[in-house]
Amino acid sequence: QVQLVESGGGLVQAGGSLRLSCAASGRTFSSYVMGWFRQAPGKEREYVATITWSGDNTYYADSVKGRFTISRDNAKNTVYLQIYSLKPEDTAVYYCAAGEYGSTSEGSYHYWGQGTQVTVSS
């Protein structure tokens, strides 16, 4: 079992930045691919980014490329999502997830956090 707890969300103005964190506990964190997803009001949850177990490879949804950066610190059992140049359309609940393989599909991830709310005002 892996427990995931997100933090760092909040209310920010458009153009601002945020860093979301996801702290993991339980089984070996460094063996998991980590992903971030988000769910905007009235919409389905969507893929945001993935980072491999070593941190050597990262992948992003086209909608966030250039503004979002995923990273991890295996010594701290934490994965991060740095968000720059926030837009109102980034408003969503952001979830981190862990899986053995990971992909853009939710089904690839076995463990999920409870989410953290990001609200961007215009």
mmCIF file of C-alpha atoms in Angstrom:
data_model
loop_
_atom_site.group_PDB
_atom_site.id
_atom_site.type_symbol
_atom_site.label_atom_id
_atom_site.label_comp_id
_atom_site.label_asym_id
_atom_site.label_seq_id
_atom_site.Cartn_x
_atom_site.Cartn_y
_atom_site.Cartn_z
ATOM 1 C CA GLN A 1 0.000 0.000 0.000
ATOM 2 C CA VAL A 2 1.041 3.563 -0.713
ATOM 3 C CA GLN A 3 -0.584 6.543 0.926
ATOM 4 C CA LEU A 4 -0.427 9.852 -0.910
ATOM 5 C CA VAL A 5 -1.160 13.283 0.522
ATOM 6 C CA GLU A 6 -1.185 16.379 -1.671
ATOM 7 C CA SER A 7 -0.620 19.915 -0.447
ATOM 8 C CA GLY A 8 0.210 23.350 -1.762
ATOM 9 C CA GLY A 9 -3.022 24.277 -3.471
ATOM 10 C CA GLY A 10 -4.764 27.581 -2.932
ATOM 11 C CA LEU A 11 -6.196 30.700 -4.485
ATOM 12 C CA VAL A 12 -3.860 32.591 -6.792
ATOM 13 C CA GLN A 13 -4.158 35.312 -9.388
ATOM 14 C CA ALA A 14 -3.701 34.594 -13.052
ATOM 15 C CA GLY A 15 -0.037 34.758 -13.961
ATOM 16 C CA GLY A 16 1.069 33.530 -10.570
ATOM 17 C CA SER A 17 2.849 30.334 -9.621
ATOM 18 C CA LEU A 18 2.295 27.433 -7.267
ATOM 19 C CA ARG A 19 4.201 24.364 -6.234
ATOM 20 C CA LEU A 20 2.134 21.347 -5.352
ATOM 21 C CA SER A 21 3.612 18.581 -3.258
ATOM 22 C CA CYS A 22 2.614 14.966 -2.842
ATOM 23 C CA ALA A 23 4.061 13.117 0.121
ATOM 24 C CA ALA A 24 4.089 9.342 -0.025
ATOM 25 C CA SER A 25 4.274 6.765 2.706
ATOM 26 C CA GLY A 26 4.084 3.013 2.738
ATOM 27 C CA ARG A 27 5.841 0.836 0.227
ATOM 28 C CA THR A 28 9.002 1.904 -1.581
ATOM 29 C CA PHE A 29 8.225 5.236 -3.171
ATOM 30 C CA SER A 30 11.181 5.197 -5.523
ATOM 31 C CA SER A 31 9.900 2.107 -7.319
ATOM 32 C CA TYR A 32 6.749 3.848 -8.527
ATOM 33 C CA VAL A 33 6.015 5.990 -11.518
ATOM 34 C CA MET A 34 4.255 9.106 -10.283
ATOM 35 C CA GLY A 35 1.629 11.112 -12.068
ATOM 36 C CA TRP A 36 -0.453 14.226 -11.644
ATOM 37 C CA PHE A 37 -4.038 14.541 -12.843
ATOM 38 C CA ARG A 38 -6.595 17.293 -12.414
ATOM 39 C CA GLN A 39 -10.358 17.623 -12.448
ATOM 40 C CA ALA A 40 -12.021 20.920 -13.228
ATOM 41 C CA PRO A 41 -15.594 21.646 -12.124
ATOM 42 C CA GLY A 42 -18.063 19.774 -14.285
ATOM 43 C CA LYS A 43 -15.347 17.989 -16.239
ATOM 44 C CA GLU A 44 -13.729 14.588 -16.208
ATOM 45 C CA ARG A 45 -10.384 14.077 -14.576
ATOM 46 C CA GLU A 46 -7.541 14.636 -17.038
ATOM 47 C CA TYR A 47 -3.905 13.711 -17.259
ATOM 48 C CA VAL A 48 -1.302 16.353 -16.471
ATOM 49 C CA ALA A 49 2.170 14.864 -16.100
ATOM 50 C CA THR A 50 4.222 11.767 -15.306
ATOM 51 C CA ILE A 51 7.696 11.177 -13.922
ATOM 52 C CA THR A 52 9.526 7.865 -13.990
ATOM 53 C CA TRP A 53 10.879 6.217 -10.869
ATOM 54 C CA SER A 54 14.369 7.628 -11.347
ATOM 55 C CA GLY A 55 13.176 11.077 -12.327
ATOM 56 C CA ASP A 56 15.128 10.866 -15.567
ATOM 57 C CA ASN A 57 12.064 11.024 -17.780
ATOM 58 C CA THR A 58 9.074 13.309 -17.620
ATOM 59 C CA TYR A 59 5.981 13.567 -19.782
ATOM 60 C CA TYR A 60 3.308 16.237 -20.033
ATOM 61 C CA ALA A 61 -0.108 16.824 -21.489
ATOM 62 C CA ASP A 62 0.088 19.214 -24.423
ATOM 63 C CA SER A 63 -2.102 21.676 -22.557
ATOM 64 C CA VAL A 64 0.492 22.204 -19.826
ATOM 65 C CA LYS A 65 3.810 21.835 -21.617
ATOM 66 C CA GLY A 66 6.120 24.733 -20.926
ATOM 67 C CA ARG A 67 4.227 25.886 -17.824
ATOM 68 C CA PHE A 68 4.230 22.796 -15.594
ATOM 69 C CA THR A 69 7.255 20.945 -14.255
ATOM 70 C CA ILE A 70 7.052 17.608 -12.483
ATOM 71 C CA SER A 71 9.917 16.505 -10.260
ATOM 72 C CA ARG A 72 10.566 14.107 -7.406
ATOM 73 C CA ASP A 73 12.819 13.700 -4.420
ATOM 74 C CA ASN A 74 13.039 10.019 -3.602
ATOM 75 C CA ALA A 75 14.946 10.740 -0.394
ATOM 76 C CA LYS A 76 11.929 12.712 0.824
ATOM 77 C CA ASN A 77 9.305 10.422 -0.725
ATOM 78 C CA THR A 78 7.800 13.446 -2.410
ATOM 79 C CA VAL A 79 6.758 14.397 -5.911
ATOM 80 C CA TYR A 80 6.212 17.997 -6.942
ATOM 81 C CA LEU A 81 4.296 19.881 -9.584
ATOM 82 C CA GLN A 82 5.559 23.384 -10.216
ATOM 83 C CA ILE A 83 3.043 25.500 -12.079
ATOM 84 C CA TYR A 84 3.964 28.788 -13.723
ATOM 85 C CA SER A 85 1.866 31.420 -15.463
ATOM 86 C CA LEU A 86 -1.363 30.125 -13.981
ATOM 87 C CA LYS A 87 -4.520 30.599 -16.021
ATOM 88 C CA PRO A 88 -8.162 30.539 -14.879
ATOM 89 C CA GLU A 89 -8.592 27.322 -16.864
ATOM 90 C CA ASP A 90 -6.037 25.667 -14.571
ATOM 91 C CA THR A 91 -8.621 25.826 -11.801
ATOM 92 C CA ALA A 92 -9.159 22.240 -10.683
ATOM 93 C CA VAL A 93 -8.566 19.694 -7.992
ATOM 94 C CA TYR A 94 -5.089 18.278 -8.547
ATOM 95 C CA TYR A 95 -4.405 14.647 -7.714
ATOM 96 C CA CYS A 96 -1.182 12.736 -7.509
ATOM 97 C CA ALA A 97 -1.086 9.041 -8.289
ATOM 98 C CA ALA A 98 1.378 6.162 -8.133
ATOM 99 C CA GLY A 99 1.680 3.174 -10.398
ATOM 100 C CA GLU A 100 4.130 0.492 -11.429
ATOM 101 C CA TYR A 101 4.203 1.598 -15.036
ATOM 102 C CA GLY A 102 2.257 4.820 -15.401
ATOM 103 C CA SER A 103 0.909 6.418 -18.519
ATOM 104 C CA THR A 104 -1.608 9.056 -19.475
ATOM 105 C CA SER A 105 -4.389 6.684 -18.429
ATOM 106 C CA GLU A 106 -5.858 6.745 -14.944
ATOM 107 C CA GLY A 107 -6.069 2.968 -15.018
ATOM 108 C CA SER A 108 -2.273 2.709 -14.927
ATOM 109 C CA TYR A 109 -2.140 4.147 -11.425
ATOM 110 C CA HIS A 110 -3.004 2.070 -8.392
ATOM 111 C CA TYR A 111 -2.840 4.655 -5.613
ATOM 112 C CA TRP A 112 -4.355 8.109 -5.426
ATOM 113 C CA GLY A 113 -4.261 11.042 -3.083
ATOM 114 C CA GLN A 114 -7.292 12.998 -1.929
ATOM 115 C CA GLY A 115 -6.489 16.011 -4.087
ATOM 116 C CA THR A 116 -5.655 19.646 -3.493
ATOM 117 C CA GLN A 117 -7.719 22.540 -4.816
ATOM 118 C CA VAL A 118 -6.136 25.119 -7.092
ATOM 119 C CA THR A 119 -8.237 28.164 -7.909
ATOM 120 C CA VAL A 120 -6.984 30.800 -10.303
ATOM 121 C CA SER A 121 -8.705 34.170 -10.357
ATOM 122 C CA SER A 122 -8.686 36.386 -13.435
#
